[in-house]
Coordinates of C-alpha atoms in Angstrom, one line a residue:
Chain S
M121 CA 96.1 148.7 123.8
K122 CA 100.2 148.1 124.5
T123 CA 99.2 145.4 126.8
V124 CA 96.9 143.6 124.4
S125 CA 98.7 143.6 121.3
N126 CA 101.7 142.1 123.4
V127 CA 99.5 139.3 124.5
V128 CA 98.0 139.3 120.4
N129 CA 101.5 138.8 119.4
G130 CA 102.4 135.9 122.1
Y131 CA 105.2 138.3 123.7
A132 CA 106.6 136.9 127.1
H133 CA 106.3 140.3 129.4
V134 CA 102.7 140.2 130.2
A135 CA 101.9 139.0 133.8
P136 CA 100.2 135.8 133.8
A137 CA 97.1 137.2 135.2
T138 CA 97.1 139.9 132.9
R139 CA 97.2 137.4 130.1
A140 CA 94.7 135.5 131.1
K141 CA 92.2 138.5 131.5
V142 CA 93.0 140.0 127.7
E143 CA 92.9 136.1 126.4
E144 CA 89.3 135.9 128.2
A145 CA 88.1 139.1 126.4
L146 CA 89.6 137.9 122.9
A147 CA 87.7 135.1 123.5
R148 CA 84.5 136.8 124.3
L149 CA 84.8 139.1 121.6
D150 CA 85.6 136.0 119.0
Y151 CA 88.9 138.1 118.2
R152 CA 90.9 137.0 114.8
P153 CA 94.2 139.0 114.1
N154 CA 94.4 139.9 110.6
L155 CA 97.4 137.9 110.5
S156 CA 98.5 138.3 106.7
A157 CA 97.8 142.1 107.1
R158 CA 100.4 142.2 110.3
N159 CA 102.6 140.1 108.8
L160 CA 103.1 142.1 105.6
R161 CA 103.6 145.0 107.9
Q162 CA 106.3 143.3 109.6
G163 CA 107.8 141.8 106.6
R164 CA 107.3 138.4 107.8
T165 CA 105.1 135.7 106.2
G166 CA 104.1 134.0 109.3
V167 CA 105.1 130.9 107.9
I168 CA 108.4 128.4 108.6
A169 CA 109.5 125.2 107.2
L170 CA 110.6 122.1 108.9
A171 CA 113.2 120.1 106.7
L172 CA 113.8 116.5 107.9
P173 CA 114.5 113.2 106.3
E174 CA 111.0 111.7 105.9
L175 CA 107.7 112.0 107.6
D176 CA 107.2 108.2 107.6
A177 CA 109.4 107.5 110.1
P178 CA 107.5 107.4 113.0
Y179 CA 110.5 109.2 115.4
F180 CA 110.2 112.2 112.8
A181 CA 106.2 112.2 112.6
E182 CA 106.1 112.4 116.4
L183 CA 108.4 115.3 116.3
S184 CA 106.5 117.0 113.7
R185 CA 103.5 117.1 115.6
F186 CA 105.3 118.8 118.6
V187 CA 106.8 121.4 116.1
I188 CA 103.6 122.0 114.4
D189 CA 101.9 122.9 117.8
A190 CA 104.7 124.8 119.4
A191 CA 104.7 127.2 116.0
A192 CA 101.1 127.2 116.4
E193 CA 101.5 129.2 119.7
R194 CA 103.9 131.7 118.0
R195 CA 100.8 131.7 115.1
W196 CA 103.4 130.2 112.5
L197 CA 102.4 127.7 110.0
V198 CA 104.7 125.0 109.2
I199 CA 105.8 123.7 105.8
I200 CA 107.3 120.3 105.9
E201 CA 109.9 119.4 103.2
Q202 CA 111.3 115.7 103.0
T203 CA 115.0 115.3 102.1
D204 CA 115.3 111.6 102.3
G205 CA 119.0 112.6 103.9
D206 CA 119.8 112.9 100.2
L207 CA 122.6 115.6 100.3
E208 CA 121.7 117.5 97.2
R209 CA 118.3 118.2 98.3
E210 CA 119.6 118.9 101.9
R211 CA 121.9 121.2 99.8
Q212 CA 118.8 122.8 98.2
I213 CA 117.1 123.1 101.5
L214 CA 120.0 125.1 102.9
D215 CA 119.6 127.2 99.7
G216 CA 116.2 128.3 100.5
V217 CA 112.8 126.8 100.5
R218 CA 112.3 126.2 96.8
D219 CA 112.2 129.9 96.5
H220 CA 109.6 130.5 98.6
R221 CA 109.9 133.2 101.4
V222 CA 109.8 131.6 104.8
D223 CA 110.7 133.5 108.2
G224 CA 113.1 130.5 109.3
L225 CA 114.1 127.0 109.1
I226 CA 114.1 123.9 111.4
F227 CA 116.5 121.4 109.7
S228 CA 117.3 117.9 110.4
P229 CA 120.1 117.0 108.4
I230 CA 121.5 113.5 107.7
A231 CA 124.0 113.9 105.1
I232 CA 125.4 117.7 104.9
G233 CA 128.7 118.5 106.9
A234 CA 129.4 121.5 109.1
D235 CA 131.7 123.0 106.4
E236 CA 128.8 123.6 104.2
L237 CA 126.3 124.5 106.5
A238 CA 129.1 127.5 107.6
A239 CA 129.5 128.2 103.9
R240 CA 125.8 129.0 103.4
T241 CA 125.1 132.2 101.9
D242 CA 120.8 132.1 102.4
D243 CA 120.2 134.2 105.2
T244 CA 116.9 132.8 106.7
A245 CA 116.9 132.3 110.2
L246 CA 118.2 128.7 110.9
V247 CA 117.7 126.1 113.9
L248 CA 119.2 122.5 113.6
L249 CA 117.2 119.9 115.3
G250 CA 118.8 116.8 116.1
E251 CA 122.4 115.1 116.5
R252 CA 124.1 115.7 113.2
I253 CA 126.2 118.8 113.7
H254 CA 127.8 120.3 117.1
D255 CA 130.0 123.2 117.0
G256 CA 128.5 124.2 114.0
P257 CA 127.5 128.0 112.4
A258 CA 124.0 127.7 114.0
D259 CA 121.7 127.2 116.6
H260 CA 121.2 123.9 117.7
V261 CA 119.0 121.4 120.2
A262 CA 119.4 118.0 120.8
I263 CA 119.8 115.5 123.7
D264 CA 123.4 114.5 124.9
N265 CA 123.8 111.2 122.5
V266 CA 126.9 109.9 123.8
R267 CA 125.5 109.9 127.5
A268 CA 122.0 108.2 126.1
A269 CA 123.9 105.5 124.7
R270 CA 126.1 104.9 127.3
D271 CA 123.2 104.6 129.8
V272 CA 121.4 102.3 127.6
T273 CA 124.7 100.1 127.4
E274 CA 125.5 100.2 131.1
H275 CA 121.7 99.4 131.7
L276 CA 122.4 95.8 129.6
I277 CA 125.8 95.4 131.1
G278 CA 124.1 95.6 134.6
L279 CA 121.4 93.1 133.6
G280 CA 124.6 90.4 133.8
R281 CA 124.8 90.3 130.1
T282 CA 128.2 89.8 128.8
R283 CA 128.1 89.7 124.9
V284 CA 126.4 93.2 124.4
A285 CA 126.3 94.3 120.6
A286 CA 125.7 97.6 119.0
L287 CA 123.8 97.7 115.8
G288 CA 123.7 101.0 114.2
A289 CA 127.0 102.0 113.2
Q290 CA 127.4 103.5 109.5
D291 CA 130.4 103.3 107.3
S292 CA 130.0 106.7 105.7
S293 CA 129.2 108.8 108.5
I294 CA 132.2 111.0 110.2
S295 CA 129.7 113.0 112.2
G296 CA 126.1 113.0 113.7
T297 CA 124.1 110.3 115.3
A298 CA 125.8 107.0 114.7
P299 CA 129.2 108.0 115.5
L300 CA 128.0 109.6 118.8
R301 CA 125.7 106.6 120.0
L302 CA 128.3 104.6 119.1
A303 CA 131.0 106.5 121.4
G304 CA 128.7 106.1 124.3
Y305 CA 128.2 102.2 123.6
R306 CA 132.1 102.4 123.6
Q307 CA 132.5 104.1 126.7
A308 CA 130.4 101.8 128.1
M309 CA 132.2 98.6 127.4
A310 CA 135.7 99.9 127.6
A311 CA 134.8 101.1 131.4
H312 CA 133.7 97.4 132.0
G313 CA 136.5 95.7 130.0
M314 CA 134.3 94.4 127.7
P315 CA 134.8 93.3 123.8
E316 CA 133.0 95.3 121.0
T317 CA 130.8 94.0 118.5
V318 CA 129.4 96.5 116.3
A319 CA 127.0 95.9 113.4
T320 CA 126.7 98.5 110.8
V321 CA 123.4 99.6 108.7
E322 CA 122.9 102.1 105.8
R323 CA 120.0 103.3 107.1
Y324 CA 117.8 103.5 110.1
H325 CA 114.5 101.6 109.3
R326 CA 113.1 98.4 110.2
A327 CA 114.4 96.6 107.1
D328 CA 117.9 97.7 108.4
G329 CA 117.6 96.5 111.7
F330 CA 116.1 93.1 110.5
A331 CA 118.9 92.5 107.8
A332 CA 121.5 93.5 110.2
M333 CA 120.2 91.3 113.2
T334 CA 120.0 88.2 111.0
A335 CA 123.7 88.7 109.9
L336 CA 124.4 88.9 113.3
L337 CA 122.9 85.9 114.5
E338 CA 124.8 83.8 111.7
R339 CA 128.3 85.3 112.9
E340 CA 128.1 85.1 116.2
R341 CA 125.1 85.4 119.1
P342 CA 125.0 88.3 121.2
D343 CA 123.1 87.9 124.2
A344 CA 122.3 91.8 124.4
V345 CA 122.1 94.3 121.6
F346 CA 121.7 98.0 121.8
C347 CA 120.2 99.4 118.4
F348 CA 120.8 103.2 117.8
N349 CA 117.0 103.5 117.0
D350 CA 113.6 101.8 117.7
L351 CA 113.0 100.9 113.8
L352 CA 116.0 99.2 113.9
A353 CA 115.3 97.4 117.2
L354 CA 111.7 96.6 116.2
G355 CA 113.5 94.8 112.8
A356 CA 115.9 93.2 114.9
M357 CA 113.4 92.0 117.2
R358 CA 111.4 90.5 114.6
A359 CA 114.6 88.7 113.0
I360 CA 115.4 87.3 116.7
L361 CA 111.8 85.9 117.5
S362 CA 111.7 84.6 113.6
S363 CA 114.9 82.7 114.2
G364 CA 113.1 80.9 117.3
L365 CA 115.3 82.5 120.0
R366 CA 113.7 84.8 122.5
V367 CA 113.5 88.4 123.9
P368 CA 114.8 88.9 126.4
G369 CA 115.3 85.6 127.4
D370 CA 118.0 84.7 125.1
I371 CA 118.8 88.1 123.6
A372 CA 118.0 91.5 125.7
L373 CA 117.1 94.5 123.5
A374 CA 117.4 97.9 123.4
G375 CA 116.6 101.0 121.2
L376 CA 116.6 104.5 121.2
D377 CA 113.7 107.2 120.4
D378 CA 110.4 106.0 122.1
I379 CA 107.9 105.8 119.5
E380 CA 104.7 104.4 120.2
D381 CA 105.3 101.1 118.4
G382 CA 107.7 99.9 121.1
R383 CA 105.1 100.3 123.9
Y384 CA 102.8 98.0 122.1
S385 CA 104.9 95.3 120.8
T386 CA 105.5 92.0 122.4
P387 CA 107.5 91.9 123.9
T388 CA 107.6 96.1 124.7
L389 CA 111.1 97.5 124.2
T390 CA 113.2 99.5 126.3
T391 CA 114.3 102.6 125.1
V392 CA 115.4 106.1 125.4
A393 CA 113.0 108.6 125.3
P394 CA 113.8 111.7 124.2
D395 CA 111.8 114.5 125.5
K396 CA 110.2 115.3 121.8
N397 CA 108.1 118.2 122.9
E398 CA 111.1 119.8 124.7
L399 CA 113.2 119.7 121.7
A400 CA 110.3 121.2 119.4
R401 CA 109.6 124.1 121.8
I402 CA 113.3 124.6 122.2
A403 CA 113.8 124.7 118.5
V404 CA 110.6 127.2 118.2
D405 CA 112.3 129.0 120.8
L406 CA 115.6 129.7 119.4
L407 CA 114.1 130.2 115.7
K408 CA 112.1 133.0 117.2
R409 CA 114.9 134.3 118.8
R410 CA 117.1 134.2 115.9
I411 CA 114.3 135.9 113.3
D412 CA 113.7 138.6 116.2
G413 CA 117.4 139.4 116.4
R414 CA 119.0 138.0 113.6
A415 CA 122.9 137.2 113.5
G416 CA 122.9 139.8 116.8
Y417 CA 124.7 136.8 118.9
A418 CA 126.8 133.5 118.3
P419 CA 125.1 130.1 117.7
Q420 CA 123.4 128.7 120.9
E421 CA 123.8 125.0 121.7
V422 CA 120.9 123.7 123.7
R423 CA 120.4 120.1 125.3
A424 CA 116.8 118.5 125.8
G425 CA 116.1 116.0 128.3
Y426 CA 115.8 112.1 128.1
R427 CA 114.9 109.1 129.9
L428 CA 115.9 105.7 130.1
M429 CA 112.7 103.4 129.9
V430 CA 112.9 99.9 130.9
R431 CA 110.4 97.6 129.4
E432 CA 110.0 93.8 128.6
S433 CA 112.5 93.6 126.2
T434 CA 115.6 94.0 128.5
A435 CA 115.9 91.6 131.7
A436 CA 118.3 89.0 133.4
P437 CA 119.2 86.2 131.3
S438 CA 116.9 83.2 131.7
P439 CA 117.6 79.5 131.2
S440 CA 115.7 78.3 128.3
Chain C
M259 CA 109.4 129.2 74.4
K260 CA 106.0 128.1 74.9
T261 CA 107.3 124.1 75.1
V262 CA 109.8 124.9 77.7
S263 CA 107.2 127.3 79.8
N264 CA 104.6 124.4 79.6
V265 CA 107.4 122.0 80.8
V266 CA 108.2 124.2 83.6
N267 CA 104.9 124.8 84.4
G268 CA 104.2 121.0 84.6
Y269 CA 101.4 121.2 82.3
A270 CA 100.4 117.4 81.1
H271 CA 100.1 118.4 77.1
V272 CA 103.9 118.1 75.8
A273 CA 104.9 114.7 74.4
P274 CA 107.2 112.9 77.0
A275 CA 110.5 112.9 74.4
T276 CA 110.1 116.5 74.1
R277 CA 109.2 116.7 77.7
A278 CA 112.6 114.8 78.1
K279 CA 114.4 117.0 76.0
V280 CA 113.6 120.1 77.6
E281 CA 114.2 118.9 81.1
E282 CA 117.7 117.5 80.1
A283 CA 118.7 121.1 78.8
L284 CA 117.2 122.6 82.2
A285 CA 119.4 120.7 84.2
R286 CA 122.5 121.4 81.8
L287 CA 121.9 124.9 82.2
D288 CA 120.9 124.5 86.4
Y289 CA 117.6 126.3 85.5
R290 CA 115.8 127.4 88.7
P291 CA 112.3 129.2 88.2
N292 CA 111.6 132.2 90.2
L293 CA 108.9 130.7 91.9
S294 CA 107.5 133.6 93.8
A295 CA 107.4 136.0 90.7
R296 CA 105.7 133.8 88.7
N297 CA 103.3 132.7 91.7
L298 CA 102.3 136.6 92.6
R299 CA 102.4 136.8 88.4
Q300 CA 99.2 134.3 88.4
G301 CA 97.6 135.4 91.6
R302 CA 99.0 132.3 93.3
T303 CA 101.1 131.3 96.2
G304 CA 102.4 128.0 95.5
V305 CA 101.4 126.4 98.7
I306 CA 98.7 124.4 99.3
A307 CA 97.7 123.3 103.2
L308 CA 97.1 119.7 104.1
A309 CA 94.9 119.3 107.1
L310 CA 94.6 116.1 109.0
P311 CA 94.0 114.6 112.4
E312 CA 97.0 113.9 113.5
L313 CA 101.1 113.3 112.4
D314 CA 101.9 111.0 114.7
A315 CA 99.3 108.1 113.7
P316 CA 101.6 106.2 111.1
Y317 CA 98.6 106.2 108.4
F318 CA 98.5 109.9 108.1
A319 CA 102.4 110.3 108.2
E320 CA 102.8 107.8 105.2
L321 CA 100.0 109.7 103.4
S322 CA 101.3 113.0 104.2
R323 CA 104.7 111.7 102.5
F324 CA 102.6 111.0 99.6
V325 CA 100.9 114.1 99.5
I326 CA 104.1 116.2 99.7
D327 CA 106.0 114.2 97.3
A328 CA 103.1 114.6 94.5
A329 CA 102.6 118.3 95.4
A330 CA 106.1 118.8 94.8
E331 CA 105.5 117.4 90.8
R332 CA 103.4 120.4 90.9
R333 CA 106.3 122.5 92.4
W334 CA 103.7 123.1 95.6
L335 CA 104.7 123.4 99.1
V336 CA 102.7 121.7 101.7
I337 CA 101.6 123.7 105.1
I338 CA 100.4 120.7 107.4
E339 CA 97.8 121.3 109.9
Q340 CA 96.7 119.1 112.5
T341 CA 93.1 119.1 113.9
D342 CA 93.1 116.3 116.6
G343 CA 89.8 115.3 115.0
D344 CA 88.3 118.2 117.1
L345 CA 85.2 119.6 115.5
E346 CA 86.2 123.3 116.3
R347 CA 89.5 123.0 114.5
E348 CA 87.8 121.4 111.8
R349 CA 85.7 124.5 111.5
Q350 CA 88.3 127.0 111.5
I351 CA 89.9 124.8 108.7
L352 CA 87.0 125.4 106.6
D353 CA 86.9 129.0 107.4
G354 CA 90.8 129.3 105.7
V355 CA 93.9 128.3 106.9
R356 CA 94.8 130.4 109.9
D357 CA 94.3 134.1 107.9
H358 CA 97.0 132.6 105.4
R359 CA 96.4 132.5 101.8
V360 CA 97.2 129.2 100.2
D361 CA 95.7 128.3 96.8
G362 CA 94.1 124.8 98.1
L363 CA 93.2 122.9 100.9
I364 CA 93.4 118.7 101.3
F365 CA 91.3 117.9 104.2
S366 CA 90.7 114.4 106.1
P367 CA 88.2 115.7 108.5
I368 CA 86.9 113.4 111.3
A369 CA 84.3 115.5 113.2
I370 CA 82.4 117.8 110.7
G371 CA 79.4 116.8 108.7
A372 CA 78.3 117.4 105.0
D373 CA 75.9 120.0 105.9
E374 CA 78.7 122.1 107.6
L375 CA 81.1 121.4 104.6
A376 CA 78.0 122.3 102.2
A377 CA 77.5 126.0 104.1
R378 CA 81.2 126.9 103.8
T379 CA 81.8 130.3 103.0
D380 CA 85.6 130.4 101.9
D381 CA 86.2 129.8 98.5
T382 CA 89.6 128.1 98.6
A383 CA 90.0 125.3 96.6
L384 CA 89.4 121.9 98.4
V385 CA 89.4 118.1 97.9
L386 CA 88.5 116.0 100.8
L387 CA 90.9 112.7 101.3
G388 CA 89.7 109.9 103.1
E389 CA 86.4 108.2 104.3
R390 CA 84.3 110.7 105.7
I391 CA 82.0 112.4 103.7
H392 CA 80.2 110.9 100.5
D393 CA 78.1 112.8 97.9
G394 CA 79.3 116.0 99.7
P395 CA 79.9 119.2 98.4
A396 CA 83.6 118.9 97.3
D397 CA 85.9 116.5 95.2
H398 CA 86.3 113.5 97.3
V399 CA 88.9 110.6 96.9
A400 CA 88.8 107.4 98.9
I401 CA 89.0 104.1 98.8
D402 CA 85.8 101.9 98.8
N403 CA 85.5 101.2 102.5
V404 CA 82.4 98.6 102.4
R405 CA 83.9 96.4 100.2
A406 CA 87.5 96.5 101.8
A407 CA 85.7 95.6 104.9
R408 CA 83.4 93.2 103.5
D409 CA 86.8 91.5 102.0
V410 CA 88.5 91.1 105.3
T411 CA 85.6 89.8 107.0
E412 CA 85.1 87.3 104.2
H413 CA 88.8 86.3 104.5
L414 CA 88.2 85.7 108.3
I415 CA 85.3 83.2 107.6
G416 CA 86.6 81.7 104.9
L417 CA 89.2 80.4 107.2
G418 CA 86.7 78.5 109.3
R419 CA 86.4 81.0 112.3
T420 CA 82.8 81.1 113.4
R421 CA 83.0 83.8 116.5
V422 CA 84.2 86.8 114.0
A423 CA 84.0 90.1 116.1
A424 CA 84.4 93.9 114.9
L425 CA 86.4 96.3 116.7
G426 CA 86.2 99.7 116.0
A427 CA 82.5 100.9 115.9
Q428 CA 81.9 104.5 117.0
D429 CA 79.0 105.2 119.3
S430 CA 79.0 108.8 118.1
S431 CA 79.4 108.7 114.1
I432 CA 76.7 109.0 112.0
S433 CA 78.9 108.9 108.9
G434 CA 82.5 108.4 108.1
T435 CA 85.0 105.5 108.7
A436 CA 83.5 103.4 111.3
P437 CA 79.7 103.3 109.5
L438 CA 81.1 102.2 106.7
R439 CA 83.4 99.5 107.8
L440 CA 80.7 98.4 110.1
A441 CA 78.7 97.9 107.2
G442 CA 81.3 96.2 105.1
Y443 CA 81.4 93.5 108.4
R444 CA 77.6 93.2 108.7
Q445 CA 77.6 92.3 105.0
A446 CA 79.8 89.6 105.2
M447 CA 78.2 88.3 108.6
A448 CA 74.9 88.5 107.1
A449 CA 76.0 86.9 104.0
H450 CA 76.8 83.5 106.2
G451 CA 74.1 83.7 108.5
M452 CA 76.6 84.7 111.4
P453 CA 75.8 86.6 114.6
E454 CA 78.0 90.1 115.1
T455 CA 79.8 91.1 117.7
V456 CA 80.8 94.6 117.7
A457 CA 83.0 96.5 120.1
T458 CA 83.3 100.3 119.8
V459 CA 86.1 102.3 120.6
E460 CA 86.5 106.1 121.2
R461 CA 89.6 106.9 119.1
Y462 CA 91.9 104.8 116.5
H463 CA 94.7 104.8 118.6
R464 CA 96.7 101.6 120.0
A465 CA 95.6 102.3 123.5
D466 CA 91.9 102.2 122.4
G467 CA 92.5 98.8 120.4
F468 CA 94.2 97.4 123.7
A469 CA 91.3 98.7 125.9
A470 CA 88.6 97.1 123.6
M471 CA 90.0 93.9 123.2
T472 CA 90.5 93.6 127.2
A473 CA 87.2 94.0 127.6
L474 CA 86.0 91.6 124.5
L475 CA 87.9 88.8 126.1
E476 CA 86.4 89.7 129.8
R477 CA 82.9 89.4 128.0
E478 CA 83.6 86.6 125.3
R479 CA 85.9 85.2 123.3
P480 CA 85.5 85.7 119.8
D481 CA 87.9 83.3 117.4
A482 CA 88.7 85.8 114.9
V483 CA 88.3 90.0 115.2
F484 CA 88.4 92.6 112.2
C485 CA 90.2 95.8 113.9
F486 CA 89.0 99.0 111.9
N487 CA 92.4 100.2 111.5
D488 CA 96.2 98.8 112.1
L489 CA 96.8 100.7 115.5
L490 CA 93.6 99.2 116.9
A491 CA 94.5 95.9 115.6
L492 CA 98.2 96.1 117.1
G493 CA 96.8 97.3 120.6
A494 CA 94.5 94.3 120.5
M495 CA 97.2 92.2 119.3
R496 CA 99.2 93.5 122.7
A497 CA 96.0 92.5 124.5
I498 CA 95.5 89.0 123.5
L499 CA 99.2 87.6 123.7
S500 CA 99.3 89.4 127.2
S501 CA 96.3 87.5 128.3
G502 CA 98.0 84.2 127.3
L503 CA 96.1 83.6 124.5
R504 CA 97.7 83.0 120.9
V505 CA 97.4 85.0 117.4
P506 CA 96.3 83.7 114.9
G507 CA 96.2 79.9 116.9
D508 CA 93.4 81.3 119.5
I509 CA 92.2 84.5 117.9
A510 CA 92.9 85.5 114.4
L511 CA 93.4 89.1 113.7
A512 CA 93.2 91.9 110.9
G513 CA 93.5 95.6 110.6
L514 CA 93.1 98.0 107.9
D515 CA 95.9 100.4 106.8
D516 CA 99.0 98.6 106.1
I517 CA 100.8 100.9 108.2
E518 CA 104.7 99.7 108.2
D519 CA 104.7 98.6 112.1
G520 CA 102.3 95.3 111.2
R521 CA 105.0 94.0 108.5
Y522 CA 107.3 93.6 111.7
S523 CA 105.5 92.7 114.6
T524 CA 105.4 89.2 115.6
P525 CA 103.0 87.5 114.4
T526 CA 102.8 90.0 111.1
L527 CA 99.7 91.7 110.9
T528 CA 97.0 90.8 107.9
T529 CA 95.5 94.0 106.6
V530 CA 94.1 95.9 104.0
A531 CA 96.4 98.0 101.9
P532 CA 94.9 101.3 100.5
D533 CA 97.1 102.6 97.5
K534 CA 98.7 105.5 99.5
N535 CA 100.4 106.9 96.8
E536 CA 97.2 106.5 94.8
L537 CA 95.3 108.5 96.9
A538 CA 97.7 111.3 97.4
R539 CA 98.3 111.7 93.4
I540 CA 94.5 111.6 93.0
A541 CA 94.2 114.2 95.6
V542 CA 96.3 116.6 94.5
D543 CA 95.5 116.2 90.8
L544 CA 91.8 116.7 91.6
L545 CA 93.1 119.8 93.6
K546 CA 95.0 120.9 90.4
R547 CA 92.1 120.8 88.4
R548 CA 89.8 122.6 91.0
I549 CA 92.3 125.4 91.1
D550 CA 92.7 126.1 87.5
G551 CA 88.8 126.0 86.7
R552 CA 87.3 126.6 90.0
A553 CA 83.5 125.9 90.7
G554 CA 83.7 125.0 86.6
Y555 CA 82.0 121.6 87.0
A556 CA 80.3 119.3 89.6
P557 CA 82.2 117.9 92.9
Q558 CA 83.9 114.5 91.7
E559 CA 84.2 111.3 93.6
V560 CA 87.2 109.0 93.0
R561 CA 87.9 105.4 94.3
A562 CA 91.4 104.6 94.9
G563 CA 92.7 101.0 94.6
Y564 CA 93.2 98.6 97.6
R565 CA 94.9 95.0 98.4
L566 CA 94.0 92.8 100.8
M567 CA 97.7 91.7 102.7
V568 CA 97.4 88.1 103.9
R569 CA 100.2 87.4 106.8
E570 CA 100.5 85.5 109.9
S571 CA 97.9 86.8 111.9
T572 CA 95.4 85.2 109.9
A573 CA 95.1 81.3 109.5
A574 CA 92.9 78.3 110.2
P575 CA 92.2 77.6 113.8
S576 CA 94.8 75.3 115.4
P577 CA 94.5 73.2 118.5
S578 CA 96.4 74.2 121.5

């Protein structure tokens, strides 16, 4: 009975063969656990919240699919909350998910700082997902953004490009995604003694990439651009092609996120592919540990893997 | 006190000026209702579920953003469940959201039929969102798919195209999106006495559009293609451009959904824009009425609006 309970509850310490046998028997009996009763008994709701800036950004939509899938393996349901990266709404999320009880919170903050996170009084189990806050007061999973950005920039330089611009810096942010990716770009440029060109944006949408690239083309003409996410890159691609220049012939273009759009654009988009499935699984695993043994150990920081995906949008310069 | 209660609870019958005054006072007092207590008192959870095929399809991600926003105005939280269009998982959703209590369910089914819906025993309030099941046993909101598909096809014919193909029919489906859009295409073709060319797909992803268009180009060469959604169209666009043909010079191309990708592709994509915000609001309003007065009236069927968005991918044929 104990072994069956371990399988049903998704605990790890069951031999694979034993687990398979139990699961087969459960399937044959069409067993469905009474989750509400069990959760109540354990003082749990069986529901976690995922708070992110916006579902209509493909990166967050793709990530959400993996978080929901990983949570389902723990038999958790997922409430999704959108903050639009608004500081006030991020503060409200940290205070509790609109006064509803949830077992835990996976949070991709944009605006909030480490100091406010540290001052949080709500004791719901918390895992941070994404690049924002390092060495903070909560468990955290992200890819190594500095190294990923350096890899992309090195790739562009390695193609023989000499005027490599970065697109996606943000005036406002003192921590988080933009400074980390900018730092990686700068490391690569400095290593090759190349002058920097940096274009700033307000947000990370296609429209921002389009506007920033249009402005950049008027000011100076880079021969390669590393955009800090794929939406910026797809907006920038449209701006370059609309101006009559070629990608990659005149300007090589790379992004970061590996959203599906960039696999079908013309040209297809070179990018960094964070392992979104791994990010989601680690986030859910960290949350499970935190729920089970809350406040029993120091905040964990875990890195997920990534890969550079070289596609049509980056190649050596070609004469027109 | 009654008026304040009406405002806090989001009831409609409060004069706008009065509502504004109450809301201002609430804001000044930083009032936050104790939702859990109130919901318990009313026998409600304050949580609804949104069940859809997949969050990583941009149409559903964009729609989800609006559903979450509309639900937030009712002070509801939204659990998202993904079915991948799998019949067994859709059946499970209809049986109850993994044994958790929710106040209502907004459901975009793909595989399940009207007969199974009618035989449902779970009495959670239900609203169907999307094209699948008409004249069914539940409230339902969708755009007029037949008319929208006919409009797109008429637009292509009106440009002087003579070999207009449809891409997105499905062998398996006897009701739902594909047959409705196919019917609209057929009405327009018949009205002009033009021969039909129909390409089938398994699913509605970019990869399916790419494969179906590649096969279509080998078999015959249409001079216009109406793809039954934007992802199919973006996959087809990639296939056409890869083959060395031009869009729209050689082949005019249109989709349906108006996802953001198609506003930045090169060429930008002509499409039908369903009013996603309206779809979401109607779904939430129908659900609210059903929760408040369950089983008290016949199933409602409501149409949301749409617009034809003519962009670069459709134009008169141009000589090469």
